Amino acid sequence: MSRNDAAPGTVTAPPSRIRRLLSLLYVQCLVGVLAGAAVGWLWPSFGADLKPLGDGFIALVRMMIAPLIFCTVVHGIASMGNARAVGRVSLKALIYFEVLTTVAMVIGLVVVNVVQPGSGLHVDPSTLSAKGLPPEATASHESFSAFILAMIPDTLLSALTGHEILPVLLISVLFGFGLNASGEAGAGITQGIEKLSTILFTLIRWIMRLAPIGAFGSMAFTIGNYGLDTLRHLFLLVGSFWLTALFFVLVVLGGVMRVNGLRLLPFLRYIKEELLIVLGTSSSEPVLPRMMAKLQHAGASKPVVGITLPAGYSFNLDGTAIYLTMGSVFLAQALGIDLSLTQQLSMLAVMLLTSKGAAGVTGSGFIALAATLSAVPHVPVAALALIFGIDRFMSEARALTSVVGNGVATLAVAKWEGQLDEERAKAVLRGDLPYTSAPEGDHTAEPQAEPTPDTKPEAVEEADPKAATGADREPVPAAG
């Protein structure tokens, strides 16, 4: 008897465990990453030709980031009611970013001086050439004043058509303050922006279903174009960098979470889908919309998320900070250049500037390293040719570290501002309140993890009705 011919009243067998797993986005991304690595290894030329799959996916997401940030920040500020709170959140976030970025750089500096991965290579500087480097690496780099002026777009709308996050954040804050000060005149526009953000998050949810294909194409290109053999020659640098990034995440970021009453490992499980997307695409940009939605779902207020997370993509690139110190000192070691402590500290001061404004896209860390070397006379820019072939294998670690760092930063700033529902955050990280990407009432969307049998949502509701209903927070847009 077939399943369709089953007698009335019988219970249809639930989907198999494999089908349930394959319906989850993070499992699909993992399969895409592994399949891409296999294709790139077995058929290198074919794998290298699959680059447009990853580039197309990143372009689709990047297309949505500027309007999404604009709507989120504007609505958050317009509905906040207290303009001083916005300045307070921004100041706390920037101070946090500077402290953590400096800590990341110091850790990278200590590790590269202890491990010394470049010692013994004895590379002759006269044999190096910048011919094979990307044009951005050898171009002249902007000064601090030029960096500040670049934040100001030519027109109000031109920021939304570019690829830089800081100009979008600037006009969003100004527009939000304008609506806040307009009273009743701006109320209708504020409601319209809220509805528009809901539509944008719905579009993002559809686009994210292509993430496994993007991860497959990007990983196939990486392995096919650069090959695993390049890792063998500079394995000590790549391995020490990955371990340093892991140490920073577990110890430093784990400590920040502990100080704020939360735990890091449950948070990493909560954002595992985003981490796998970053691993596959080597870019943190595709997960920005999902991270905003998930952090709001975890109890952080919409204004804090809207200001802190996008700003972190330019000012809090912890992975890039580690890469800059380790990469520059490694090149000096490989060339036999003995850098004094004073010279290394002066390079660190330059890196505090060059690490800012580097968007979370593939290769931005390499360009920031080029900017650092061009600003100091100790190491020639042509030395970048030594690590150009393996940079892609460190790009994933940079992006992963920065994504986790920005998520932790947002929760920390929200806690310090009193804008974090701690009970809700703990319940979400425990899995009691699972995140769902489907809009309310949409039962056709991809299945999500069900609450565990011992979950008791009613207990949360009895303890704090606002925590369960979200009445004291901005509504969380559906995102996927």
Short mmCIF file of C-alpha atoms in Angstrom, two decimals:
data_model
loop_
_atom_site.label_atom_id
_atom_site.label_comp_id
_atom_site.label_asym_id
_atom_site.label_seq_id
_atom_site.Cartn_x
_atom_site.Cartn_y
_atom_site.Cartn_z
CA MET A 1 0.00 0.00 0.00
CA SER A 2 1.43 3.40 -0.98
CA ARG A 3 1.45 6.38 1.33
CA ASN A 4 -1.41 7.95 -0.66
CA ASP A 5 -3.50 4.81 -0.15
CA ALA A 6 -3.09 4.79 3.61
CA ALA A 7 -6.25 4.06 5.55
CA PRO A 8 -8.11 7.02 7.03
CA GLY A 9 -6.95 7.92 10.51
CA THR A 10 -3.44 6.58 10.07
CA VAL A 11 -0.52 8.88 10.89
CA THR A 12 1.79 9.70 8.00
CA ALA A 13 5.44 9.08 8.82
CA PRO A 14 7.35 12.31 9.45
CA PRO A 15 10.09 13.37 7.03
CA SER A 16 13.35 11.50 7.45
CA ARG A 17 16.12 13.02 9.54
CA ILE A 18 18.25 13.54 6.43
CA ARG A 19 15.48 15.50 4.70
CA ARG A 20 15.01 17.67 7.78
CA LEU A 21 18.74 18.40 7.94
CA LEU A 22 18.97 19.20 4.25
CA SER A 23 16.13 21.69 4.63
CA LEU A 24 18.27 23.81 7.00
CA LEU A 25 20.21 26.63 5.40
CA TYR A 26 23.43 26.08 7.34
CA VAL A 27 23.53 22.41 6.27
CA GLN A 28 22.96 23.44 2.65
CA CYS A 29 25.82 25.95 2.94
CA LEU A 30 28.11 23.32 4.47
CA VAL A 31 27.33 20.95 1.60
CA GLY A 32 28.03 23.78 -0.85
CA VAL A 33 31.40 24.56 0.76
CA LEU A 34 32.51 20.90 0.76
CA ALA A 35 31.28 20.31 -2.80
CA GLY A 36 33.02 23.48 -4.00
CA ALA A 37 36.30 22.44 -2.37
CA ALA A 38 36.05 19.00 -4.01
CA VAL A 39 35.33 20.47 -7.47
CA GLY A 40 38.18 22.98 -7.17
CA TRP A 41 40.59 20.23 -6.14
CA LEU A 42 39.55 17.64 -8.74
CA TRP A 43 38.93 20.01 -11.68
CA PRO A 44 40.93 23.21 -10.97
CA SER A 45 40.22 25.01 -14.25
CA PHE A 46 36.49 24.28 -14.05
CA GLY A 47 36.40 25.34 -10.39
CA ALA A 48 38.13 28.64 -11.20
CA ASP A 49 35.46 29.32 -13.83
CA LEU A 50 32.73 29.08 -11.18
CA LYS A 51 33.74 32.41 -9.61
CA PRO A 52 30.68 34.24 -11.06
CA LEU A 53 28.38 32.11 -8.86
CA GLY A 54 29.92 33.54 -5.69
CA ASP A 55 30.32 37.04 -7.11
CA GLY A 56 26.70 37.10 -8.26
CA PHE A 57 25.38 36.08 -4.87
CA ILE A 58 27.47 38.71 -3.07
CA ALA A 59 26.34 41.35 -5.58
CA LEU A 60 22.68 40.48 -4.95
CA VAL A 61 23.08 40.92 -1.20
CA ARG A 62 25.21 44.05 -1.54
CA MET A 63 22.45 45.54 -3.69
CA MET A 64 20.12 45.40 -0.65
CA ILE A 65 22.51 46.53 2.10
CA ALA A 66 22.40 50.32 1.61
CA PRO A 67 18.57 50.69 1.57
CA LEU A 68 18.28 48.17 4.40
CA ILE A 69 20.70 50.07 6.64
CA PHE A 70 18.97 53.33 5.76
CA CYS A 71 15.51 52.04 6.70
CA THR A 72 16.67 50.33 9.90
CA VAL A 73 18.70 53.25 11.25
CA VAL A 74 16.20 55.95 10.23
CA HIS A 75 13.24 54.15 11.79
CA GLY A 76 15.22 53.33 14.91
CA ILE A 77 16.31 56.92 15.51
CA ALA A 78 12.95 58.43 14.54
CA SER A 79 11.14 56.21 17.02
CA MET A 80 13.72 56.51 19.79
CA GLY A 81 12.45 59.87 21.04
CA ASN A 82 15.76 60.85 22.67
CA ALA A 83 18.38 62.21 20.29
CA ARG A 84 21.06 62.19 23.00
CA ALA A 85 20.75 58.42 23.27
CA VAL A 86 21.92 58.05 19.66
CA GLY A 87 25.09 60.02 20.35
CA ARG A 88 25.67 58.02 23.52
CA VAL A 89 25.33 54.72 21.67
CA SER A 90 27.68 55.89 18.90
CA LEU A 91 30.32 57.07 21.37
CA LYS A 92 30.26 53.83 23.37
CA ALA A 93 30.45 51.78 20.19
CA LEU A 94 33.45 53.73 18.84
CA ILE A 95 35.33 53.46 22.14
CA TYR A 96 34.65 49.73 22.23
CA PHE A 97 35.80 49.36 18.61
CA GLU A 98 39.09 51.15 19.23
CA VAL A 99 39.87 49.14 22.37
CA LEU A 100 39.10 45.75 20.82
CA THR A 101 40.89 46.59 17.57
CA THR A 102 44.00 47.56 19.53
CA VAL A 103 43.81 44.36 21.59
CA ALA A 104 43.51 42.30 18.38
CA MET A 105 46.56 44.01 16.87
CA VAL A 106 48.66 43.55 20.00
CA ILE A 107 47.77 39.83 20.13
CA GLY A 108 48.76 39.43 16.48
CA LEU A 109 52.00 41.30 17.12
CA VAL A 110 52.91 39.06 20.06
CA VAL A 111 52.12 35.83 18.19
CA VAL A 112 54.07 36.72 15.04
CA ASN A 113 57.13 37.71 17.12
CA VAL A 114 57.00 34.48 19.13
CA VAL A 115 56.25 32.06 16.26
CA GLN A 116 58.32 33.96 13.65
CA PRO A 117 56.74 32.24 10.61
CA GLY A 118 58.85 34.28 8.16
CA SER A 119 62.25 33.51 9.66
CA GLY A 120 64.48 31.37 7.48
CA LEU A 121 62.90 32.27 4.13
CA HIS A 122 65.77 34.68 3.25
CA VAL A 123 63.95 36.34 0.36
CA ASP A 124 66.04 38.75 -1.72
CA PRO A 125 64.09 42.06 -1.99
CA SER A 126 65.61 42.71 -5.44
CA THR A 127 63.78 39.66 -6.81
CA LEU A 128 60.36 40.97 -5.82
CA SER A 129 58.01 42.67 -8.24
CA ALA A 130 54.62 44.30 -7.77
CA LYS A 131 53.63 43.43 -11.33
CA GLY A 132 51.25 40.61 -10.40
CA LEU A 133 49.50 42.49 -7.59
CA PRO A 134 46.00 43.97 -8.01
CA PRO A 135 45.98 47.68 -8.99
CA GLU A 136 44.41 48.64 -5.64
CA ALA A 137 47.46 47.32 -3.78
CA THR A 138 49.92 49.62 -5.57
CA ALA A 139 47.69 52.70 -5.85
CA SER A 140 48.23 55.71 -3.63
CA HIS A 141 46.15 55.57 -0.48
CA GLU A 142 44.07 58.31 1.09
CA SER A 143 45.08 60.40 4.07
CA PHE A 144 43.06 60.69 7.26
CA SER A 145 41.38 63.90 6.08
CA ALA A 146 40.48 62.26 2.76
CA PHE A 147 39.04 59.31 4.68
CA ILE A 148 36.80 61.67 6.70
CA LEU A 149 35.68 63.62 3.63
CA ALA A 150 34.88 60.35 1.82
CA MET A 151 32.16 59.74 4.41
CA ILE A 152 30.19 62.67 2.96
CA PRO A 153 28.33 61.63 -0.22
CA ASP A 154 27.89 63.95 -3.20
CA THR A 155 24.10 63.91 -2.80
CA LEU A 156 21.59 62.44 -0.38
CA LEU A 157 20.72 59.66 -2.82
CA SER A 158 24.22 58.91 -4.13
CA ALA A 159 25.13 57.20 -0.85
CA LEU A 160 22.42 54.62 -1.51
CA THR A 161 23.86 53.82 -4.93
CA GLY A 162 27.47 53.33 -3.79
CA HIS A 163 29.23 50.46 -2.04
CA GLU A 164 30.50 52.25 1.09
CA ILE A 165 28.71 51.77 4.41
CA LEU A 166 29.86 54.94 6.21
CA PRO A 167 28.12 57.45 3.86
CA VAL A 168 24.89 55.43 4.19
CA LEU A 169 25.21 55.49 7.96
CA LEU A 170 25.83 59.26 7.93
CA ILE A 171 22.75 60.18 5.88
CA SER A 172 20.65 57.65 7.82
CA VAL A 173 21.54 59.29 11.15
CA LEU A 174 20.87 62.78 9.77
CA PHE A 175 17.57 61.74 8.19
CA GLY A 176 16.51 59.94 11.37
CA PHE A 177 17.23 63.04 13.47
CA GLY A 178 15.27 65.10 10.95
CA LEU A 179 12.21 62.86 11.24
CA ASN A 180 12.58 62.83 15.03
CA ALA A 181 12.51 66.61 15.14
CA SER A 182 9.60 66.93 12.67
CA GLY A 183 6.95 65.61 15.03
CA GLU A 184 3.64 64.80 13.35
CA ALA A 185 4.98 65.83 9.93
CA GLY A 186 7.44 62.94 9.96
CA ALA A 187 5.18 60.33 11.55
CA GLY A 188 3.74 59.10 8.26
CA ILE A 189 7.19 58.85 6.65
CA THR A 190 8.46 56.88 9.65
CA GLN A 191 5.64 54.36 9.29
CA GLY A 192 6.31 54.07 5.56
CA ILE A 193 10.00 53.40 6.16
CA GLU A 194 9.10 50.68 8.67
CA LYS A 195 6.88 48.98 6.06
CA LEU A 196 9.59 49.32 3.42
CA SER A 197 12.13 47.63 5.70
CA THR A 198 9.76 44.68 6.08
CA ILE A 199 9.64 44.32 2.29
CA LEU A 200 13.43 44.56 2.05
CA PHE A 201 13.91 41.83 4.66
CA THR A 202 11.52 39.63 2.71
CA LEU A 203 13.62 40.11 -0.43
CA ILE A 204 16.76 39.31 1.56
CA ARG A 205 15.13 36.09 2.77
CA TRP A 206 14.56 35.04 -0.83
CA ILE A 207 18.09 35.96 -1.89
CA MET A 208 19.65 34.03 1.01
CA ARG A 209 18.21 30.81 -0.40
CA LEU A 210 20.93 31.15 -3.04
CA ALA A 211 23.66 31.18 -0.36
CA PRO A 212 24.62 27.49 -0.86
CA ILE A 213 25.18 28.16 -4.58
CA GLY A 214 27.27 31.24 -3.81
CA ALA A 215 29.34 29.33 -1.24
CA PHE A 216 29.86 26.49 -3.74
CA GLY A 217 31.09 28.83 -6.48
CA SER A 218 33.38 30.86 -4.22
CA MET A 219 35.02 27.82 -2.64
CA ALA A 220 35.48 26.08 -6.01
CA PHE A 221 37.20 29.21 -7.33
CA THR A 222 39.47 29.53 -4.29
CA ILE A 223 40.73 25.95 -4.42
CA GLY A 224 40.76 25.75 -8.22
CA ASN A 225 42.57 29.06 -8.77
CA TYR A 226 45.10 28.97 -5.95
CA GLY A 227 45.31 25.26 -5.20
CA LEU A 228 46.15 23.55 -1.97
CA ASP A 229 49.84 23.45 -2.83
CA THR A 230 50.21 27.15 -2.02
CA LEU A 231 49.28 26.36 1.58
CA ARG A 232 52.17 23.95 1.93
CA HIS A 233 54.81 26.63 1.35
CA LEU A 234 53.45 29.14 3.87
CA PHE A 235 51.53 26.80 6.15
CA LEU A 236 53.10 28.24 9.31
CA LEU A 237 51.74 31.73 8.58
CA VAL A 238 48.26 30.53 7.62
CA GLY A 239 48.04 28.10 10.55
CA SER A 240 49.28 30.57 13.14
CA PHE A 241 46.90 33.23 11.83
CA TRP A 242 43.87 30.93 12.06
CA LEU A 243 44.87 29.84 15.59
CA THR A 244 45.41 33.46 16.66
CA ALA A 245 41.99 34.42 15.32
CA LEU A 246 40.45 31.46 17.17
CA PHE A 247 42.23 32.49 20.39
CA PHE A 248 40.91 36.05 20.04
CA VAL A 249 37.34 34.83 19.51
CA LEU A 250 37.31 32.29 22.34
CA VAL A 251 39.29 34.23 24.95
CA VAL A 252 38.80 37.95 24.26
CA LEU A 253 35.29 37.92 22.78
CA GLY A 254 34.30 35.10 25.13
CA GLY A 255 35.43 37.29 28.02
CA VAL A 256 33.35 40.22 26.76
CA MET A 257 30.29 37.97 26.60
CA ARG A 258 30.92 36.68 30.13
CA VAL A 259 31.24 40.21 31.50
CA ASN A 260 27.83 40.98 30.01
CA GLY A 261 26.19 37.87 31.48
CA LEU A 262 26.07 35.82 28.27
CA ARG A 263 28.06 32.92 26.83
CA LEU A 264 29.96 32.81 23.56
CA LEU A 265 29.46 29.20 22.44
CA PRO A 266 25.63 29.38 22.46
CA PHE A 267 25.95 32.63 20.48
CA LEU A 268 28.17 30.89 17.92
CA ARG A 269 25.58 28.12 17.59
CA TYR A 270 22.89 30.77 17.15
CA ILE A 271 24.71 32.36 14.18
CA LYS A 272 26.10 29.13 12.69
CA GLU A 273 24.26 29.69 9.40
CA GLU A 274 25.84 33.10 8.98
CA LEU A 275 29.30 31.75 9.84
CA LEU A 276 29.03 29.05 7.17
CA ILE A 277 27.93 31.61 4.58
CA VAL A 278 30.95 33.75 5.48
CA LEU A 279 33.22 30.69 5.30
CA GLY A 280 31.97 29.87 1.82
CA THR A 281 32.03 33.39 0.37
CA SER A 282 35.06 34.82 2.26
CA SER A 283 32.97 37.94 2.85
CA SER A 284 31.05 39.25 5.84
CA GLU A 285 28.78 41.50 3.76
CA PRO A 286 26.20 38.85 2.78
CA VAL A 287 25.24 38.16 6.40
CA LEU A 288 24.79 41.78 7.54
CA PRO A 289 20.99 41.80 7.05
CA ARG A 290 20.56 38.43 8.80
CA MET A 291 22.81 39.49 11.68
CA MET A 292 20.73 42.64 12.19
CA ALA A 293 17.53 40.61 12.35
CA LYS A 294 19.01 37.91 14.61
CA LEU A 295 20.46 40.40 17.08
CA GLN A 296 17.08 42.13 17.34
CA HIS A 297 15.47 38.74 17.86
CA ALA A 298 17.99 38.11 20.64
CA GLY A 299 16.75 41.13 22.58
CA ALA A 300 18.91 44.05 21.38
CA SER A 301 16.91 47.16 20.53
CA LYS A 302 16.54 48.18 16.90
CA PRO A 303 18.33 51.57 17.21
CA VAL A 304 21.38 50.01 18.90
CA VAL A 305 21.59 47.24 16.28
CA GLY A 306 21.05 49.69 13.43
CA ILE A 307 23.89 51.98 14.57
CA THR A 308 26.44 49.59 16.09
CA LEU A 309 26.48 46.71 13.61
CA PRO A 310 26.86 48.71 10.35
CA ALA A 311 29.47 50.96 11.99
CA GLY A 312 31.36 47.86 13.11
CA TYR A 313 31.73 46.78 9.48
CA SER A 314 34.04 49.78 9.00
CA PHE A 315 35.48 50.41 12.46
CA ASN A 316 35.62 46.99 14.15
CA LEU A 317 37.33 44.56 11.78
CA ASP A 318 39.06 42.44 14.42
CA GLY A 319 40.15 39.77 11.93
CA THR A 320 41.73 42.38 9.66
CA ALA A 321 43.48 43.93 12.67
CA ILE A 322 45.18 40.62 13.50
CA TYR A 323 46.05 40.08 9.84
CA LEU A 324 47.70 43.50 9.49
CA THR A 325 50.16 43.01 12.33
CA MET A 326 50.97 39.38 11.52
CA GLY A 327 51.22 39.99 7.78
CA SER A 328 53.49 43.05 7.98
CA VAL A 329 55.91 41.53 10.51
CA PHE A 330 55.93 38.22 8.59
CA LEU A 331 57.03 40.04 5.43
CA ALA A 332 59.77 41.82 7.37
CA GLN A 333 60.98 38.49 8.75
CA ALA A 334 60.94 36.90 5.28
CA LEU A 335 63.08 39.76 3.88
CA GLY A 336 65.47 39.64 6.82
CA ILE A 337 64.42 43.11 8.05
CA ASP A 338 64.83 43.42 11.81
CA LEU A 339 62.04 45.65 13.08
CA SER A 340 62.61 47.26 16.46
CA LEU A 341 59.81 47.49 19.01
CA THR A 342 59.47 51.21 18.28
CA GLN A 343 59.11 50.54 14.54
CA GLN A 344 56.49 47.86 15.16
CA LEU A 345 54.51 50.16 17.44
CA SER A 346 54.64 52.93 14.85
CA MET A 347 53.27 50.49 12.27
CA LEU A 348 50.52 49.57 14.73
CA ALA A 349 49.57 53.24 15.02
CA VAL A 350 49.29 53.47 11.23
CA MET A 351 47.20 50.28 11.16
CA LEU A 352 44.65 51.83 13.50
CA LEU A 353 43.85 54.16 10.60
CA THR A 354 44.33 51.85 7.60
CA SER A 355 42.09 49.18 9.15
CA LYS A 356 39.16 51.62 9.22
CA GLY A 357 36.82 51.87 6.30
CA ALA A 358 37.83 48.48 4.84
CA ALA A 359 34.45 46.94 4.06
CA GLY A 360 33.88 43.29 4.85
CA VAL A 361 34.46 42.12 1.28
CA THR A 362 36.95 39.62 -0.05
CA GLY A 363 40.44 41.12 -0.41
CA SER A 364 39.82 44.28 1.63
CA GLY A 365 42.28 43.11 4.29
CA PHE A 366 44.98 42.67 1.64
CA ILE A 367 44.39 46.22 0.37
CA ALA A 368 44.53 47.54 3.95
CA LEU A 369 47.90 45.78 4.39
CA ALA A 370 49.13 47.43 1.18
CA ALA A 371 48.02 50.81 2.57
CA THR A 372 49.96 50.13 5.75
CA LEU A 373 53.17 49.20 3.95
CA SER A 374 52.93 52.23 1.67
CA ALA A 375 52.60 54.51 4.71
CA VAL A 376 55.72 53.22 6.50
CA PRO A 377 59.22 52.90 5.04
CA HIS A 378 60.21 49.67 6.75
CA VAL A 379 58.86 47.01 4.34
CA PRO A 380 58.50 47.43 0.54
CA VAL A 381 55.00 47.10 -0.93
CA ALA A 382 56.37 44.62 -3.50
CA ALA A 383 56.81 42.13 -0.63
CA LEU A 384 53.05 41.56 -0.79
CA ALA A 385 53.75 39.23 -3.72
CA LEU A 386 54.97 36.69 -1.14
CA ILE A 387 51.53 36.24 0.42
CA PHE A 388 49.23 37.19 -2.44
CA GLY A 389 48.70 33.53 -3.36
CA ILE A 390 47.63 32.51 0.14
CA ASP A 391 45.70 35.63 1.11
CA ARG A 392 42.42 34.03 0.08
CA PHE A 393 42.96 31.24 2.63
CA MET A 394 43.27 33.84 5.38
CA SER A 395 40.35 35.92 4.12
CA GLU A 396 37.85 33.46 5.62
CA ALA A 397 39.40 33.77 9.08
CA ARG A 398 39.39 37.56 8.84
CA ALA A 399 35.72 37.67 7.89
CA LEU A 400 34.63 35.07 10.46
CA THR A 401 36.44 36.87 13.29
CA SER A 402 34.99 40.24 12.31
CA VAL A 403 31.42 38.90 12.08
CA VAL A 404 31.59 37.36 15.55
CA GLY A 405 33.30 40.48 16.90
CA ASN A 406 30.60 42.80 15.57
CA GLY A 407 27.83 40.60 16.92
CA VAL A 408 29.42 40.56 20.38
CA ALA A 409 29.99 44.34 20.18
CA THR A 410 26.32 44.97 19.42
CA LEU A 411 25.13 42.88 22.37
CA ALA A 412 27.68 44.55 24.67
CA VAL A 413 26.70 48.11 23.68
CA ALA A 414 23.01 47.21 24.00
CA LYS A 415 23.67 45.87 27.52
CA TRP A 416 25.56 49.00 28.56
CA GLU A 417 22.74 51.17 27.21
CA GLY A 418 20.05 49.19 29.03
CA GLN A 419 18.66 48.29 25.60
CA LEU A 420 19.14 44.52 25.88
CA ASP A 421 16.40 42.19 27.12
CA GLU A 422 18.74 39.85 29.01
CA GLU A 423 16.15 37.21 29.80
CA ARG A 424 15.10 37.06 26.17
CA ALA A 425 18.75 36.94 25.05
CA LYS A 426 19.47 33.98 27.32
CA ALA A 427 16.32 32.20 26.19
CA VAL A 428 17.19 32.73 22.52
CA LEU A 429 20.77 31.51 22.97
CA ARG A 430 19.49 28.46 24.86
CA GLY A 431 17.23 27.69 21.92
CA ASP A 432 13.98 28.27 23.83
CA LEU A 433 12.94 31.02 21.39
CA PRO A 434 14.26 29.84 18.02
CA TYR A 435 14.78 32.37 15.27
CA THR A 436 12.61 31.88 12.22
CA SER A 437 13.17 33.54 8.88
CA ALA A 438 9.58 33.08 7.72
CA PRO A 439 7.14 35.99 7.94
CA GLU A 440 4.41 35.51 10.48
CA GLY A 441 1.64 33.37 9.06
CA ASP A 442 3.75 32.11 6.17
CA HIS A 443 3.79 28.35 6.44
CA THR A 444 5.34 27.79 3.07
CA ALA A 445 8.78 28.99 4.02
CA GLU A 446 11.69 26.71 4.70
CA PRO A 447 11.29 24.68 7.92
CA GLN A 448 13.12 25.86 10.98
CA ALA A 449 14.30 24.16 14.12
CA GLU A 450 11.44 23.34 16.45
CA PRO A 451 11.58 24.15 20.16
CA THR A 452 12.84 21.36 22.34
CA PRO A 453 10.23 19.32 24.23
CA ASP A 454 11.15 20.91 27.55
CA THR A 455 10.68 24.43 26.19
CA LYS A 456 7.98 26.32 28.05
CA PRO A 457 7.25 29.61 26.30
CA GLU A 458 4.42 30.30 28.68
CA ALA A 459 6.89 30.51 31.51
CA VAL A 460 8.64 33.41 29.79
CA GLU A 461 5.33 35.09 29.19
CA GLU A 462 4.31 34.80 32.82
CA ALA A 463 7.63 36.13 34.04
CA ASP A 464 7.71 39.10 31.71
CA PRO A 465 4.93 39.58 29.16
CA LYS A 466 6.98 42.21 27.33
CA ALA A 467 9.85 39.79 26.87
CA ALA A 468 7.56 37.31 25.13
CA THR A 469 5.59 39.78 23.06
CA GLY A 470 8.38 42.23 22.33
CA ALA A 471 6.14 45.13 23.39
CA ASP A 472 9.08 47.04 24.86
CA ARG A 473 11.23 46.67 21.74
CA GLU A 474 11.04 47.51 18.10
CA PRO A 475 9.35 44.76 16.08
CA VAL A 476 11.83 42.29 14.58
CA PRO A 477 11.52 42.18 10.78
CA ALA A 478 11.36 38.79 9.17
CA ALA A 479 14.66 38.07 7.49
CA GLY A 480 16.27 35.13 5.93
#
